[in-house]
JSON list of C-alpha atoms in Angstrom, two decimals:
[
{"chain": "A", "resi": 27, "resn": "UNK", "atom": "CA", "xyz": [54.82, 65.28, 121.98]},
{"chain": "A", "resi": 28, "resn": "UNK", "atom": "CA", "xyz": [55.04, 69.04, 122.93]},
{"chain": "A", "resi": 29, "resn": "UNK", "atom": "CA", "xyz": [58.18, 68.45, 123.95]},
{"chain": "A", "resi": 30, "resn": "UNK", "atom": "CA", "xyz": [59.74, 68.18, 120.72]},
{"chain": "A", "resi": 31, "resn": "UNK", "atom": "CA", "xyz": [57.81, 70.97, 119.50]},
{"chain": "A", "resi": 32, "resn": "UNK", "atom": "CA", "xyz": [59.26, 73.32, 122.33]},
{"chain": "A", "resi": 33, "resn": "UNK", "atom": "CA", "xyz": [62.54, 72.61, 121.31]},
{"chain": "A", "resi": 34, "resn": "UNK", "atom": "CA", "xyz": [62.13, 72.96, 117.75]},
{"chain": "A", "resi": 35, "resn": "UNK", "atom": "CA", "xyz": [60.19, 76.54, 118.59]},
{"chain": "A", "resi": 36, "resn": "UNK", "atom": "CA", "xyz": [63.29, 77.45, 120.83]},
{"chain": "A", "resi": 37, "resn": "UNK", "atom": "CA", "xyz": [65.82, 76.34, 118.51]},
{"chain": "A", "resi": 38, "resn": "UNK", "atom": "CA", "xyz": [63.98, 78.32, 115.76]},
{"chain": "A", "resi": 39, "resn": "UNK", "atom": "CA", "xyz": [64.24, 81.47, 118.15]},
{"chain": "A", "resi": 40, "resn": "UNK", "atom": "CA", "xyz": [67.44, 81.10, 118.74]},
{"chain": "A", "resi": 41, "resn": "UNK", "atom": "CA", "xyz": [68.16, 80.81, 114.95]},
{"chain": "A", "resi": 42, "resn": "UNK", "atom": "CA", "xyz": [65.95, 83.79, 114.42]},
{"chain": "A", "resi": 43, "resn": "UNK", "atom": "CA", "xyz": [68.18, 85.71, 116.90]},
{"chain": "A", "resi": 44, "resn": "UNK", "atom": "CA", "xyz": [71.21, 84.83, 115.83]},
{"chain": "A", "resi": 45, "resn": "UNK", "atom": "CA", "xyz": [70.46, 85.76, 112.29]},
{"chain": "A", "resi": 46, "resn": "UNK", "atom": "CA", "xyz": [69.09, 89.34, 113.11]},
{"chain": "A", "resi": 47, "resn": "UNK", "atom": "CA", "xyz": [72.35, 90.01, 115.46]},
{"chain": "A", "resi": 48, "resn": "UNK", "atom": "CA", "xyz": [74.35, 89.10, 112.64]},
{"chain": "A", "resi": 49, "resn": "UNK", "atom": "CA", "xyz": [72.02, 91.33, 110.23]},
{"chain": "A", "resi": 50, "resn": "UNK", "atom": "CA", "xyz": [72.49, 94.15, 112.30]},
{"chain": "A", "resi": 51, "resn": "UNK", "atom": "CA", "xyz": [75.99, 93.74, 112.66]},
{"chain": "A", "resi": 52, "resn": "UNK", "atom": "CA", "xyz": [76.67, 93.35, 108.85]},
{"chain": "A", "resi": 53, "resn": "UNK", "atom": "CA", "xyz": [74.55, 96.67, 108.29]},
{"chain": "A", "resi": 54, "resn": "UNK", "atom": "CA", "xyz": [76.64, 98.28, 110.88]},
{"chain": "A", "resi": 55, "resn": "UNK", "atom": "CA", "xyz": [80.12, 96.82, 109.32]},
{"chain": "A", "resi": 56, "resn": "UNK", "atom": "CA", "xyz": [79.32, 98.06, 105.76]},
{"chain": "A", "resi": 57, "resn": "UNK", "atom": "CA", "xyz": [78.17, 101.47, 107.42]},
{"chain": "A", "resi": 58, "resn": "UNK", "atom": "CA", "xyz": [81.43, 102.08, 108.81]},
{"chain": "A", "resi": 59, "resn": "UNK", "atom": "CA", "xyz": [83.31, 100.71, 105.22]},
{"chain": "A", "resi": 60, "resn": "UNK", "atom": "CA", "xyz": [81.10, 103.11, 103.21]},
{"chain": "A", "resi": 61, "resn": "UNK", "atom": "CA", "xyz": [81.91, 106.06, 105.60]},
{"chain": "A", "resi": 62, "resn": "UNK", "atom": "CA", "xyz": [86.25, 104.68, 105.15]},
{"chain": "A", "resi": 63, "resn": "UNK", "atom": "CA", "xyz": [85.09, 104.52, 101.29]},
{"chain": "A", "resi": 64, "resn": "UNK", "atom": "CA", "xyz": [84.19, 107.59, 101.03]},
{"chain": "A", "resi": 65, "resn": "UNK", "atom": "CA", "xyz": [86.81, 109.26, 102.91]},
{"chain": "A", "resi": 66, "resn": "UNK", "atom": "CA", "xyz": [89.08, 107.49, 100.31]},
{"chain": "A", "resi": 67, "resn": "UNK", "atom": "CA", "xyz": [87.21, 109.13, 97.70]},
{"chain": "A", "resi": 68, "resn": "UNK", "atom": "CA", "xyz": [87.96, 112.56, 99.28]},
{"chain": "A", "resi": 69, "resn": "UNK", "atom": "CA", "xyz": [91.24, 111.90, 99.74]},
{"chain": "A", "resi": 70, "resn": "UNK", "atom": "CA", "xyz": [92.17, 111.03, 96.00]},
{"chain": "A", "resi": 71, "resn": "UNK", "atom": "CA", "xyz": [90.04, 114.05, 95.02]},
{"chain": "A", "resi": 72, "resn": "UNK", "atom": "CA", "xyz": [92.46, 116.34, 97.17]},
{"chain": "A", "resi": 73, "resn": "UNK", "atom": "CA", "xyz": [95.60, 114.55, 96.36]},
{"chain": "A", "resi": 74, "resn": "UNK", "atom": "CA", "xyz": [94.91, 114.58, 92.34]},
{"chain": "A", "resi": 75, "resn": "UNK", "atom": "CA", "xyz": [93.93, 118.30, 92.75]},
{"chain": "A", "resi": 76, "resn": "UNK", "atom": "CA", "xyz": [96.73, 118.97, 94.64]},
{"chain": "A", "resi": 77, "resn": "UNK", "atom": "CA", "xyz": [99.48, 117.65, 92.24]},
{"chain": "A", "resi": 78, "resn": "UNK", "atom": "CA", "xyz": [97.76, 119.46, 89.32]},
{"chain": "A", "resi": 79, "resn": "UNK", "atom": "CA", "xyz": [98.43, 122.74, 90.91]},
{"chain": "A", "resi": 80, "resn": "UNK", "atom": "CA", "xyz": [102.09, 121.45, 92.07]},
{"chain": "A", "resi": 81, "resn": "UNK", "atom": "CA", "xyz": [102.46, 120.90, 88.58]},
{"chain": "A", "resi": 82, "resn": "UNK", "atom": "CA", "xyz": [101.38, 123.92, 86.86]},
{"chain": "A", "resi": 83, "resn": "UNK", "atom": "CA", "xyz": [102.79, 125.87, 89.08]},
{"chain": "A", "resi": 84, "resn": "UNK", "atom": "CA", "xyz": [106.08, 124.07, 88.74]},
{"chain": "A", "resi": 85, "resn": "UNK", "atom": "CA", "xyz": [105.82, 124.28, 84.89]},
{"chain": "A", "resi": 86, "resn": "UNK", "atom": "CA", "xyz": [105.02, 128.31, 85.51]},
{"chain": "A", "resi": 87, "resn": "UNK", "atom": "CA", "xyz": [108.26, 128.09, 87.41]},
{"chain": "A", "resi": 88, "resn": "UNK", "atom": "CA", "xyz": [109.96, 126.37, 84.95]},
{"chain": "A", "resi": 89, "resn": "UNK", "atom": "CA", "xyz": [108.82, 128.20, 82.25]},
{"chain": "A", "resi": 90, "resn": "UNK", "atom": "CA", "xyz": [110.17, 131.44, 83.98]},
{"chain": "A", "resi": 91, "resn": "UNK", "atom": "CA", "xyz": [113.39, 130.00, 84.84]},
{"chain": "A", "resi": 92, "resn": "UNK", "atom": "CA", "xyz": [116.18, 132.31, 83.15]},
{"chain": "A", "resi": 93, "resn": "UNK", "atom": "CA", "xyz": [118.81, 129.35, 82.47]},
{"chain": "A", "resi": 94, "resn": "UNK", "atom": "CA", "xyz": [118.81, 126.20, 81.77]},
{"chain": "A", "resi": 95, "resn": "UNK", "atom": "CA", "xyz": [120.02, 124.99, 85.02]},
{"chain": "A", "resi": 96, "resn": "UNK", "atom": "CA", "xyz": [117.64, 127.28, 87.09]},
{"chain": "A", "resi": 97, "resn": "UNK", "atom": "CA", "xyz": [115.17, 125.05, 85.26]},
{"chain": "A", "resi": 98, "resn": "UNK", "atom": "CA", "xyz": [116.62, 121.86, 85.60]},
{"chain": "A", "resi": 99, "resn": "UNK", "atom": "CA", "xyz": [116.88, 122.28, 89.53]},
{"chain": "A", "resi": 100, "resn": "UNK", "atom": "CA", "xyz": [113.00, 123.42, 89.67]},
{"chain": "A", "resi": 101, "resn": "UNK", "atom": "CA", "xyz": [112.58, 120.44, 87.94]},
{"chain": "A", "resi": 102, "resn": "UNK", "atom": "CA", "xyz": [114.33, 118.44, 90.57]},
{"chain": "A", "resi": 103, "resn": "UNK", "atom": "CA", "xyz": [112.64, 120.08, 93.19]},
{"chain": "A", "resi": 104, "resn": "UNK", "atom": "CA", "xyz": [109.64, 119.23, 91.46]},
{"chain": "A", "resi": 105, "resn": "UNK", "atom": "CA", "xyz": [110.36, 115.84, 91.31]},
{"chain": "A", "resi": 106, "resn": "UNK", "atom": "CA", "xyz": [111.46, 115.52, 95.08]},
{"chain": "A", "resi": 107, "resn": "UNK", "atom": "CA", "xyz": [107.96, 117.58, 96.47]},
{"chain": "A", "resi": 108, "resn": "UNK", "atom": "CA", "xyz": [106.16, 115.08, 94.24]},
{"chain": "A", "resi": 109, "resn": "UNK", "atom": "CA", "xyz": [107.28, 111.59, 95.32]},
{"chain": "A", "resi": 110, "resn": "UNK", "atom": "CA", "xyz": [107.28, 113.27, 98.98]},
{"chain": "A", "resi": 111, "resn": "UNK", "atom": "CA", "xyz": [103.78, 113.63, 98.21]},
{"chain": "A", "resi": 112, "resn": "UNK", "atom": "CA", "xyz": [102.99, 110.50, 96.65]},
{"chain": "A", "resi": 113, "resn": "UNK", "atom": "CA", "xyz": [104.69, 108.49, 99.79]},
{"chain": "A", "resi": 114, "resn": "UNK", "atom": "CA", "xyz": [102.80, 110.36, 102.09]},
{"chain": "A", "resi": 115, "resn": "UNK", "atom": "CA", "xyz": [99.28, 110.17, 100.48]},
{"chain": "A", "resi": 116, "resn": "UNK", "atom": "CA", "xyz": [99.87, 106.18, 99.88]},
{"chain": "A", "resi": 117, "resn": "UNK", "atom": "CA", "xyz": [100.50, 105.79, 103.78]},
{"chain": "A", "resi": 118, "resn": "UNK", "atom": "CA", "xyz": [97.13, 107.98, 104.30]},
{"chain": "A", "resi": 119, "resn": "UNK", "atom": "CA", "xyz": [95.63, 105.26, 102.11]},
{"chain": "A", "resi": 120, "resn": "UNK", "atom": "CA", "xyz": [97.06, 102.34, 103.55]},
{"chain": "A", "resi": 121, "resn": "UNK", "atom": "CA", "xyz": [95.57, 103.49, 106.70]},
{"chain": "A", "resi": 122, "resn": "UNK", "atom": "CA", "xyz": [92.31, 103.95, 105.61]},
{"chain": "A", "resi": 123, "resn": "UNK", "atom": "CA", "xyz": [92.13, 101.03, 103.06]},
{"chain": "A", "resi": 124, "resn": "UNK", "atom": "CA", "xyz": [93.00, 98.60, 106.31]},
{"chain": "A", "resi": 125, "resn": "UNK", "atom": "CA", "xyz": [90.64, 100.78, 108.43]},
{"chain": "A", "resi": 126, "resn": "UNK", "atom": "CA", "xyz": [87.83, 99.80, 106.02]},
{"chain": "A", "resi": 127, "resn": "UNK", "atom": "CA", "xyz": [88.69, 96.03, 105.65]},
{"chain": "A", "resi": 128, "resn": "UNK", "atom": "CA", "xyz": [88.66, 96.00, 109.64]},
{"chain": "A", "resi": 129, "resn": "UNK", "atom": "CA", "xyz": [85.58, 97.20, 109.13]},
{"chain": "A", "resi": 130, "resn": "UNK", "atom": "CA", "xyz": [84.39, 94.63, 106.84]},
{"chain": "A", "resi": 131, "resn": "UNK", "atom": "CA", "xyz": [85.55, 92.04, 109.01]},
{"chain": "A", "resi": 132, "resn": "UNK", "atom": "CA", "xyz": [83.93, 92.60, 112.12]},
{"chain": "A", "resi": 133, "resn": "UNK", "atom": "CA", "xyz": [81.10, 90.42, 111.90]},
{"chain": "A", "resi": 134, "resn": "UNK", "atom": "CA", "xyz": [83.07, 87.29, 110.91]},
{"chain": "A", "resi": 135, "resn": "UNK", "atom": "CA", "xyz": [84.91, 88.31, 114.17]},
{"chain": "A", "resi": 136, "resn": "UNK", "atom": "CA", "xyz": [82.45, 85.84, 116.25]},
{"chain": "A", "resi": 137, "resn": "UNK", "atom": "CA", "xyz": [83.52, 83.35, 114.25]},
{"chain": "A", "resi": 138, "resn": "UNK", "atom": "CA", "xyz": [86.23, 82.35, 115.70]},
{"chain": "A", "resi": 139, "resn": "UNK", "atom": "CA", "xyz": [88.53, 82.32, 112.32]},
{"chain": "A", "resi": 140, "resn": "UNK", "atom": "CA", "xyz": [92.27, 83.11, 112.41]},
{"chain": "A", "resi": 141, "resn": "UNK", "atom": "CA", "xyz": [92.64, 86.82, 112.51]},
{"chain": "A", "resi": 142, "resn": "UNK", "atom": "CA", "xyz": [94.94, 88.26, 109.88]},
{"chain": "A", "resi": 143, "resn": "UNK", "atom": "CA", "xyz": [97.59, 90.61, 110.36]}
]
């Protein structure tokens, strides 16, 4: 009779195991994803900030500009820096965006599911 008890205490250990290694892991996935999420944060803080001032001091620029094609290329130059920009900050956040979901998928890793991408 203890025999079915021992394996019903081992299996429960094992369980018990398992669940706090997958705990820990989870705590440690959405450790590193908050860290990524904030970075994000910072990073569309800076970008935001820095097209303001790209844009007031192209409208400064503008507003300066002696002729009306003067303006119109600051304009275009404007327009260029900006989608530059924009391209460049949305790879920075692709990175980071699939830096967090890797992240976040770490503990189904063990799994054994089909790994995406």
């Amino acid at each position: 009779m203890t025999k079915p008890l021992e394996q019903t205490e081992a299996a429960f250990g094992k369980a018990e195991t398992a669940l706090r290694t997958g705990m820990e892991s989870v705590l440690a996935s959405l450790g590193a994803a908050s860290k990524t999420a904030q970075t994000i944060g910072i990073a569309w803080v800076d970008y935001t900030k820095q097209s303001f001032e790209h844009t007031a001091a192209a409208a400064e620029r503008i507003a300066k500009a002696g002729t009306v094609a003067k303006a119109l290329e600051i304009q275009a130059e404007y327009v260029k820096g900006s989608y530059e920009r924009g391209l460049a900050e949305a790879a920075t956040l692709r990175d980071l965006y699939a830096a967090m979901a890797k992240d976040l998928a770490k503990p189904f890793e063990s799994l054994g599911l089909p790994k995406v991408g």
